[in-house]
mmCIF file of N, CA and C in Angstrom:
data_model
loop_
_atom_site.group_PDB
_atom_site.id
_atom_site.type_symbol
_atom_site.label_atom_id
_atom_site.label_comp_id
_atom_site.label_asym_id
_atom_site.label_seq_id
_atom_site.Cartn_x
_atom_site.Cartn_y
_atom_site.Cartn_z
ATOM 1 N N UNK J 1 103.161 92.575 85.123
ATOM 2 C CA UNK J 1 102.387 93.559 84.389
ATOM 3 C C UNK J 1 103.358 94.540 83.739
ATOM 4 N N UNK J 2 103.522 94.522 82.289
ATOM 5 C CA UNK J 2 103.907 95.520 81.744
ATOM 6 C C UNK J 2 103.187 97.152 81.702
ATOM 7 N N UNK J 3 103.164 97.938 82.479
ATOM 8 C CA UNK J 3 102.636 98.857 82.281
ATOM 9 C C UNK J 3 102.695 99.932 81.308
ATOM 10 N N UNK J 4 103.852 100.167 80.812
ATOM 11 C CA UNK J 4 104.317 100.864 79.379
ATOM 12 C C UNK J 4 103.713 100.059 78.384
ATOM 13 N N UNK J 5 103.449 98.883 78.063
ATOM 14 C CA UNK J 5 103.056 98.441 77.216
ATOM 15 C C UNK J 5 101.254 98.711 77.244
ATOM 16 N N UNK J 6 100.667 98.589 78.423
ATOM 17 C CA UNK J 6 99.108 98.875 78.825
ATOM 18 C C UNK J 6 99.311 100.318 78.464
ATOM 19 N N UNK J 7 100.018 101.371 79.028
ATOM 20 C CA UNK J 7 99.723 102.645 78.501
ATOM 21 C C UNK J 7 99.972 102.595 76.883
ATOM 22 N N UNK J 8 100.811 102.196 76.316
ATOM 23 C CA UNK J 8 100.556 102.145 74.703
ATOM 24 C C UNK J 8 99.798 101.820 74.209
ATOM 25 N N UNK J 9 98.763 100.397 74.547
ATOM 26 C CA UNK J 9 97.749 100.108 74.029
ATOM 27 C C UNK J 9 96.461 101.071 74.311
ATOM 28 N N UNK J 10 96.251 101.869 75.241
ATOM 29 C CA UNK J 10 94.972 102.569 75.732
ATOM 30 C C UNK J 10 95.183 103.608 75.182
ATOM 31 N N UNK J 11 96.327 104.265 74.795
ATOM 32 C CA UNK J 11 96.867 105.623 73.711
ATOM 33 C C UNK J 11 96.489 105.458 72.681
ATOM 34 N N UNK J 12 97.076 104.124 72.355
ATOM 35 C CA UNK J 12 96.438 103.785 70.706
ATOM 36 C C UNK J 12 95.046 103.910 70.263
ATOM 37 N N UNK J 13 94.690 102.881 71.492
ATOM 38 C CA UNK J 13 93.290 102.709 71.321
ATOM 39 C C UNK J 13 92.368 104.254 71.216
ATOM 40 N N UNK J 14 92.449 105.037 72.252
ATOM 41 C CA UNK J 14 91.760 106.365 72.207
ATOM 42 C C UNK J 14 92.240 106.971 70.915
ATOM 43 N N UNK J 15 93.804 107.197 70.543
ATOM 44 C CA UNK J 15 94.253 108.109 69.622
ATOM 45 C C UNK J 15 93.261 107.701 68.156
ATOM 46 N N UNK J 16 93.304 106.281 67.996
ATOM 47 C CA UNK J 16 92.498 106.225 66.730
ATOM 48 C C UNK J 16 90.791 106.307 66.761
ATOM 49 N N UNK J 17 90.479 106.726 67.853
ATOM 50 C CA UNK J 17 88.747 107.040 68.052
ATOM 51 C C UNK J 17 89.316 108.657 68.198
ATOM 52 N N UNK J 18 89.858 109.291 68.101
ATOM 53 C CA UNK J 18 90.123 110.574 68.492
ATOM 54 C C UNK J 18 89.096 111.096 70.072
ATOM 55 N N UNK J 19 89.516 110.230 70.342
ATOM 56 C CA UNK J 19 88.698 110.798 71.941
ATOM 57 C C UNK J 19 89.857 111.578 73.208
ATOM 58 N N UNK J 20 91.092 112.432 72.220
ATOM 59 C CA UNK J 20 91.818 112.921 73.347
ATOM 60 C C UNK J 20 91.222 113.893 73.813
ATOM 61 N N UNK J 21 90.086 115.010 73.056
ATOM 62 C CA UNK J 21 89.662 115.978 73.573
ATOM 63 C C UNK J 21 88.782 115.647 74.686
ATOM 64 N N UNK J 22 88.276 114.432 74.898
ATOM 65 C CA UNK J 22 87.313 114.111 75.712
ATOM 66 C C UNK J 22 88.076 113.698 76.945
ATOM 67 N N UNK J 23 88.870 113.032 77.319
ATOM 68 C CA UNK J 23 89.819 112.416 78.107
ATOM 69 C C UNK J 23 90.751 114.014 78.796
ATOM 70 N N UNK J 24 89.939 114.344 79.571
ATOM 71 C CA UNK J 24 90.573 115.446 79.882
ATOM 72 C C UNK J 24 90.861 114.611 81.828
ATOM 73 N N UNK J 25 91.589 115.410 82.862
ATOM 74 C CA UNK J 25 91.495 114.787 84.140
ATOM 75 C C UNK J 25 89.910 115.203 84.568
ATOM 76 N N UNK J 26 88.909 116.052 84.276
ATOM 77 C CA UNK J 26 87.420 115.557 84.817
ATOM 78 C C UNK J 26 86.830 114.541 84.505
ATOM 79 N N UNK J 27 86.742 114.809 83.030
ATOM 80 C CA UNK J 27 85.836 113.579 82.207
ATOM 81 C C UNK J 27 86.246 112.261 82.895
ATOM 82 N N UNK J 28 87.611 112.258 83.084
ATOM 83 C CA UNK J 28 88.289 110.207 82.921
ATOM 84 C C UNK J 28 87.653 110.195 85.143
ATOM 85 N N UNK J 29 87.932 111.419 85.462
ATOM 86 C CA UNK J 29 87.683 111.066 87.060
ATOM 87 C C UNK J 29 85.782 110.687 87.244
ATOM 88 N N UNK J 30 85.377 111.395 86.501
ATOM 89 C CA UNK J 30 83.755 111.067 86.571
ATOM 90 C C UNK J 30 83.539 109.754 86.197
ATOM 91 N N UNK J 31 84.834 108.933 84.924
ATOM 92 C CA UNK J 31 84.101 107.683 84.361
ATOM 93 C C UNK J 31 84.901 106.642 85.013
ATOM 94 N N UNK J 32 85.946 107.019 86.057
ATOM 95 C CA UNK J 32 86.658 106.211 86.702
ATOM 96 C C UNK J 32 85.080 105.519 87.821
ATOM 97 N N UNK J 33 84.671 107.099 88.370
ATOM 98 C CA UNK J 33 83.625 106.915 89.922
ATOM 99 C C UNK J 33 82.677 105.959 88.966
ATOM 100 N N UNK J 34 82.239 106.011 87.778
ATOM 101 C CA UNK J 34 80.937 105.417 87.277
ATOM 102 C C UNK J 34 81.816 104.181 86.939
ATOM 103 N N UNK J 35 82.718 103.697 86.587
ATOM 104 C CA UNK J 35 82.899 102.711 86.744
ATOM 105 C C UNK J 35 82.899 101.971 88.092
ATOM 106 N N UNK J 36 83.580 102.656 88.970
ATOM 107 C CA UNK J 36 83.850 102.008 90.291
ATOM 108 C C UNK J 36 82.274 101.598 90.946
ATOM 109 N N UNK J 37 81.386 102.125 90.317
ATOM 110 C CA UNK J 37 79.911 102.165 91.109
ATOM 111 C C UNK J 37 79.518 100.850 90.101
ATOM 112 N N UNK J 38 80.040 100.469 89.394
ATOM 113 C CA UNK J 38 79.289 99.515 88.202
ATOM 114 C C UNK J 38 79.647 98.501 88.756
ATOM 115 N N UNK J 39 81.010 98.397 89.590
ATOM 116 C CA UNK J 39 82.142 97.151 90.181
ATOM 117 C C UNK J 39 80.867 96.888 91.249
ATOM 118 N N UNK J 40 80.713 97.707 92.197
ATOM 119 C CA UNK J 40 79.838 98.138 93.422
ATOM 120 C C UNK J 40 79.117 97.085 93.044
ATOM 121 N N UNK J 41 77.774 97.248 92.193
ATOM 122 C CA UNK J 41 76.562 96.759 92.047
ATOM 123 C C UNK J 41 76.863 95.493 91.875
ATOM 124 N N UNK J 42 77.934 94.693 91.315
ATOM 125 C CA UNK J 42 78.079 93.406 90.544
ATOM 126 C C UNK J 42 77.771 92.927 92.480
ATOM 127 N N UNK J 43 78.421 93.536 93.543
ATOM 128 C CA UNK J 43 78.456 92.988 94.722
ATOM 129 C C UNK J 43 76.760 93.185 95.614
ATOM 130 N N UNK J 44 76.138 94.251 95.239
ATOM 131 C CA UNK J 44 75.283 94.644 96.091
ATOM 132 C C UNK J 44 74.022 93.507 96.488
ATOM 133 N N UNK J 45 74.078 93.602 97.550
ATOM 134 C CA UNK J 45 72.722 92.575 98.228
ATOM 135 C C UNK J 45 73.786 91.224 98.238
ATOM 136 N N UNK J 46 74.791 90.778 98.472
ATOM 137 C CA UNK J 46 75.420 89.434 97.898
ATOM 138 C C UNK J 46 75.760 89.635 99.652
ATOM 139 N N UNK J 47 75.868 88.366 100.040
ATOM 140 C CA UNK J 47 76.229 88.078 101.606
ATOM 141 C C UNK J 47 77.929 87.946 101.227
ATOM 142 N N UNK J 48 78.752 87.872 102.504
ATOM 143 C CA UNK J 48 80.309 88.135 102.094
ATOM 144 C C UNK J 48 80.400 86.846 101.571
ATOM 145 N N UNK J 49 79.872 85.885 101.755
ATOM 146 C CA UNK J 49 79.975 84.358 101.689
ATOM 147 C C UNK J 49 80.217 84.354 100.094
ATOM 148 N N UNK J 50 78.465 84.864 99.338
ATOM 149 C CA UNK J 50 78.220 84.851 98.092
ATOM 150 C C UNK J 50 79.757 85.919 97.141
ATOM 151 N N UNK J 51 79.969 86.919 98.012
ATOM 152 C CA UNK J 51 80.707 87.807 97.251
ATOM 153 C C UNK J 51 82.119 87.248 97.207
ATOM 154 N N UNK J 52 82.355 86.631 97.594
ATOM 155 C CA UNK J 52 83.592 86.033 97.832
ATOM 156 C C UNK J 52 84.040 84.712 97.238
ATOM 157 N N UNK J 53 82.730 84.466 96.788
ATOM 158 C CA UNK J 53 82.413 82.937 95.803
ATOM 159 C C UNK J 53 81.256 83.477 94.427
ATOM 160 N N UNK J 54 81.920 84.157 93.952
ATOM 161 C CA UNK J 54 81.164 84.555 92.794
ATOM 162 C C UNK J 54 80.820 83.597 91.859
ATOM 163 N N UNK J 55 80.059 83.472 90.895
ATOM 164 C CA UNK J 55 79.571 82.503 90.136
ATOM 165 C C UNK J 55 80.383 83.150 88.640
ATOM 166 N N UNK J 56 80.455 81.994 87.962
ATOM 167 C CA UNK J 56 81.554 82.324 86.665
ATOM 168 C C UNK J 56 81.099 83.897 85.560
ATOM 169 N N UNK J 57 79.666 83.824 85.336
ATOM 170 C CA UNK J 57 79.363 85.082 84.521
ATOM 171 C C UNK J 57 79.429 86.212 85.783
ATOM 172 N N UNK J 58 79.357 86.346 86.766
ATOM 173 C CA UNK J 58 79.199 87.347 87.972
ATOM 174 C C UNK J 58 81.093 87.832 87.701
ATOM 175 N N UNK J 59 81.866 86.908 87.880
ATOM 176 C CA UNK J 59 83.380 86.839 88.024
ATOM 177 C C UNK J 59 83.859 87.781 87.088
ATOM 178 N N UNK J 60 83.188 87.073 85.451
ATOM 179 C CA UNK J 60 83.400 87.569 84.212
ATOM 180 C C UNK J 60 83.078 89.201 84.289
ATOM 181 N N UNK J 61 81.919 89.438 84.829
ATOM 182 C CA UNK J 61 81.327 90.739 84.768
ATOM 183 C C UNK J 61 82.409 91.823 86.012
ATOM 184 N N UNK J 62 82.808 91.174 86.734
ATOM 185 C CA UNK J 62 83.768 92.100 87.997
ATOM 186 C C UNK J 62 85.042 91.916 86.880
ATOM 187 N N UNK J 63 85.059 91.503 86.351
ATOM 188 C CA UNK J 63 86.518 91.572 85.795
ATOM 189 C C UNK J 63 86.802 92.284 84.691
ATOM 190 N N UNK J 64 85.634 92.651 83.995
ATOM 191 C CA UNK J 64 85.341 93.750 82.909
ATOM 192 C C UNK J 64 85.525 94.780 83.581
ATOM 193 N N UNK J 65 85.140 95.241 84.508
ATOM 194 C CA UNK J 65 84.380 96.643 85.157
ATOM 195 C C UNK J 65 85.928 96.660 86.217
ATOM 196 N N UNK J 66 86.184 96.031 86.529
ATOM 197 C CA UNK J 66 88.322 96.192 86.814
ATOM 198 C C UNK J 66 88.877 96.748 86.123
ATOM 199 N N UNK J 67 88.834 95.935 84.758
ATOM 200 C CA UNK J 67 89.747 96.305 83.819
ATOM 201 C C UNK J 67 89.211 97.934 83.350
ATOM 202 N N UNK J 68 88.584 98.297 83.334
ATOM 203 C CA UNK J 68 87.811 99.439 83.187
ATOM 204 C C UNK J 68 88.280 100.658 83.903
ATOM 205 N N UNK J 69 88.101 100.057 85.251
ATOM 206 C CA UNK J 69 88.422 100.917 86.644
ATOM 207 C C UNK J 69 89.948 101.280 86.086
ATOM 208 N N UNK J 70 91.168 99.999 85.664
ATOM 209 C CA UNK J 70 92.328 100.348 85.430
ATOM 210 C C UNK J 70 92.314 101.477 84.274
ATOM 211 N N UNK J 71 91.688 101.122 83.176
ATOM 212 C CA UNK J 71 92.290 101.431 81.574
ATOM 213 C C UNK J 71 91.888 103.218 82.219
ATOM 214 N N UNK J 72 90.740 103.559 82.450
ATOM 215 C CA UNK J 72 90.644 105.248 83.100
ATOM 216 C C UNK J 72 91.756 105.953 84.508
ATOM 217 N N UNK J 73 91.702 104.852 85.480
ATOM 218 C CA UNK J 73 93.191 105.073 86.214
ATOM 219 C C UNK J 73 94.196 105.425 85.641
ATOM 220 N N UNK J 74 95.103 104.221 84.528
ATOM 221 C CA UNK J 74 95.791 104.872 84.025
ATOM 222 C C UNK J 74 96.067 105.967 83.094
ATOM 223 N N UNK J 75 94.979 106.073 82.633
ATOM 224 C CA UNK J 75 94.842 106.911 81.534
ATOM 225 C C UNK J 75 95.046 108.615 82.201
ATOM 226 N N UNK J 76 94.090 108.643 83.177
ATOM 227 C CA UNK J 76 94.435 109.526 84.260
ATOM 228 C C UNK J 76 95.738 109.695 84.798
ATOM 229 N N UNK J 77 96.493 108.844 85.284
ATOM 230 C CA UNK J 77 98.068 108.986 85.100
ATOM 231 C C UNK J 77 98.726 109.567 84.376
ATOM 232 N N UNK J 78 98.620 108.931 82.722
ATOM 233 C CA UNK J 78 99.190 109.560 81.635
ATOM 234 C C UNK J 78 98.786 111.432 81.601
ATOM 235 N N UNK J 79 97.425 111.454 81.435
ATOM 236 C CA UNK J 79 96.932 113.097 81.625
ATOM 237 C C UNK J 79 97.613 113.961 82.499
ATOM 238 N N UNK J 80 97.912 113.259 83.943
ATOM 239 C CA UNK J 80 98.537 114.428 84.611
ATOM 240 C C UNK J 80 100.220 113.932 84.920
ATOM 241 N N UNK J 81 100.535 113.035 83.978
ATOM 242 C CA UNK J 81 102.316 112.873 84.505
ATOM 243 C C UNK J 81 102.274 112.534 85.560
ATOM 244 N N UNK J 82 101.477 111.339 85.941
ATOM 245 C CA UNK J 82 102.115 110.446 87.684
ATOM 246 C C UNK J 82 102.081 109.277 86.904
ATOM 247 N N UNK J 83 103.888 108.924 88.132
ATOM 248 C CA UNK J 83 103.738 107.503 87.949
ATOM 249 C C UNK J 83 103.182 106.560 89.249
ATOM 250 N N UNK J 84 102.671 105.536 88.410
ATOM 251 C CA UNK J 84 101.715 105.093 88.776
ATOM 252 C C UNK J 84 102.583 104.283 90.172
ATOM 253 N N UNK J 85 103.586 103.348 89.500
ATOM 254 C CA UNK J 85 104.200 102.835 90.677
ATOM 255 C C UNK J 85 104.864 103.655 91.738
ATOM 256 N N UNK J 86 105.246 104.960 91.504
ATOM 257 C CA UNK J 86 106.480 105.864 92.486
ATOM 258 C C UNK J 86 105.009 105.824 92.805
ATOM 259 N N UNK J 87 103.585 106.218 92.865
ATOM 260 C CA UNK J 87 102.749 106.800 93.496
ATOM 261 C C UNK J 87 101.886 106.085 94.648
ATOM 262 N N UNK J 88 101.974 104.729 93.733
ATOM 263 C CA UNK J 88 101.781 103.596 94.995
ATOM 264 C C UNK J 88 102.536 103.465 96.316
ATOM 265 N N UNK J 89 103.996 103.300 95.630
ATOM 266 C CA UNK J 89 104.920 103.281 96.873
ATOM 267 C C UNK J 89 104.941 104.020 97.999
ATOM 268 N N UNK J 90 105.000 105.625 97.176
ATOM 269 C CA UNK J 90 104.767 106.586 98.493
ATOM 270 C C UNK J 90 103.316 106.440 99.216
ATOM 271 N N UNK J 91 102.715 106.347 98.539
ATOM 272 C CA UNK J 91 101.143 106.163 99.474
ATOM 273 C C UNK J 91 101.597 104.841 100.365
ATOM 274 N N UNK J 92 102.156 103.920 99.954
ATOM 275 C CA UNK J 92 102.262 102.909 101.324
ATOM 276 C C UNK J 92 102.886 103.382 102.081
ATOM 277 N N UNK J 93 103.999 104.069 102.063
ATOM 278 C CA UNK J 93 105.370 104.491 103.056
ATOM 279 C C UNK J 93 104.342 105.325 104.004
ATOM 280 N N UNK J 94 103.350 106.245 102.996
ATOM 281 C CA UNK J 94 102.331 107.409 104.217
ATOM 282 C C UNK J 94 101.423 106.208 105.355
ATOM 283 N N UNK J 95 100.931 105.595 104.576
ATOM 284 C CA UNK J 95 100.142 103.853 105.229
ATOM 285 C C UNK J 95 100.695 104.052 106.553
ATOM 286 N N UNK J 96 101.827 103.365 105.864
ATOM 287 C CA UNK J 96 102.597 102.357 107.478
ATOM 288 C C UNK J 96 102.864 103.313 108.333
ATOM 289 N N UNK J 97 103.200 104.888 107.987
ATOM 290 C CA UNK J 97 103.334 105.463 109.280
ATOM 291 C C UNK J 97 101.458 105.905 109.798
ATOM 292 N N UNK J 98 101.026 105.956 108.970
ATOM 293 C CA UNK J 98 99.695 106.229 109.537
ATOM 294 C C UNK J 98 98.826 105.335 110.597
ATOM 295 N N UNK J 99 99.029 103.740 110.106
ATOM 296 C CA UNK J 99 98.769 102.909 110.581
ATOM 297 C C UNK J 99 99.644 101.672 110.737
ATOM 298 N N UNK J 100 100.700 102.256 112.070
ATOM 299 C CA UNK J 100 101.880 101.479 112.214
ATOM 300 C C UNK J 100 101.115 100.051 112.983
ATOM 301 N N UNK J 101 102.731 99.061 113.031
ATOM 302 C CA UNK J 101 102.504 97.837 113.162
ATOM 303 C C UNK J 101 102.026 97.813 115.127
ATOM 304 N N UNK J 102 101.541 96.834 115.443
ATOM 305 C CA UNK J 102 101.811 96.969 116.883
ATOM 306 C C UNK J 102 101.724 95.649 117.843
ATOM 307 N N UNK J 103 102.412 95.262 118.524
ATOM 308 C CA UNK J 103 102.200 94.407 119.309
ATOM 309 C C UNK J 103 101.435 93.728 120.192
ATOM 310 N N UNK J 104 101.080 92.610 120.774
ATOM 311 C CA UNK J 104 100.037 92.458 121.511
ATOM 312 C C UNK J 104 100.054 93.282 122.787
ATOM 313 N N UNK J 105 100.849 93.678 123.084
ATOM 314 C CA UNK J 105 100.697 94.641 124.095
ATOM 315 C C UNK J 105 100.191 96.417 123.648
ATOM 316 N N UNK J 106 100.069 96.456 122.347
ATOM 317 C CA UNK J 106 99.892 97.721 121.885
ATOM 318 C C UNK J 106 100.818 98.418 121.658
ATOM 319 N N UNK J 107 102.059 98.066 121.790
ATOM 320 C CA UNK J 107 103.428 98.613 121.306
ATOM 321 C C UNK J 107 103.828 98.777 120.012
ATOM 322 N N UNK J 108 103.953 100.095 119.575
ATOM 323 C CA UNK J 108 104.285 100.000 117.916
ATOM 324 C C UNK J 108 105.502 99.099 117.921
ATOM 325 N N UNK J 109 105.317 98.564 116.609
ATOM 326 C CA UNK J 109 106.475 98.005 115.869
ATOM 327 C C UNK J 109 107.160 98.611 114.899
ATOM 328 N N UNK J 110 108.215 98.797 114.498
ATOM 329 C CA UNK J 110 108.689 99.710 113.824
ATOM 330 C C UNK J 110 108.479 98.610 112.252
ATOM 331 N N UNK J 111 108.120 98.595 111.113
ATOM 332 C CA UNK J 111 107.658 98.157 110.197
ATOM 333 C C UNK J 111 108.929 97.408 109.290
ATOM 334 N N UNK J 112 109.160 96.223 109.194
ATOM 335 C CA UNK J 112 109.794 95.328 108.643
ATOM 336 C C UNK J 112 110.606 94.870 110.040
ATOM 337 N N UNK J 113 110.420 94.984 110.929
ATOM 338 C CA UNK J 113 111.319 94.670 112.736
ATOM 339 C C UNK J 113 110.114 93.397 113.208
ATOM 340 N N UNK J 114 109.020 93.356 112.673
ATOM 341 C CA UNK J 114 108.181 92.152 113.594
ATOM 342 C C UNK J 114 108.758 91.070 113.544
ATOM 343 N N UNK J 115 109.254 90.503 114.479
ATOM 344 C CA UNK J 115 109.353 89.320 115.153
ATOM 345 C C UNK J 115 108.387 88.077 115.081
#
């Protein structure tokens, strides 16, 4: 995934609808949640069986409403100056100490040491 190249295209794209005034960090966080609720529904009432074996227009439709979820994520990035990958990383590093590894005996594992 080129991500500099995805943020150029979603710049472009907004800059020539002039929708920067709208794209503020509320607006894009409200249409991130309404997207994420649109992802939701494609699943709702579906047994894990069904959700997990989606049917080709069902697939098509979760994969719109992804790409969606991303193009406002990042866009949100760009608005407040995070990067996206340093921001991932550290959120895992917080992860693994939050929810360290552990042994069958219940013994932490210290994280990349499992045996």
């Amino acid at each position: 995934m080129d991500i500099e190249n995805i943020k150029k295209i979603i710049l472009q794209f907004s800059d020539e609808r002039n929708w920067e005034e709208f794209h503020n960090p509320k607006n894009l966080s409200m249409a991130l949640s309404v997207e994420a609720s649109e992802l939701v529904e494609i699943f709702q009432w579906l047994t894990l069986e069904q959700s997990a074996n989606l049917d080709k227009d069902k697939k098509e439709h979760a994969k719109q409403e992804i790409a969606d979820i991303a193009v406002y994520l990042i866009r949100m990035c760009i608005k407040l100056d995070i990067n996206l990958e340093e921001a991932i990383i550290e959120k895992m590093k917080l992860n693994e100490k939050k929810y360290p590894l552990e042994d069958n005996n219940g013994e932490k594992i210290e994280y990349g040491k499992k045996s």
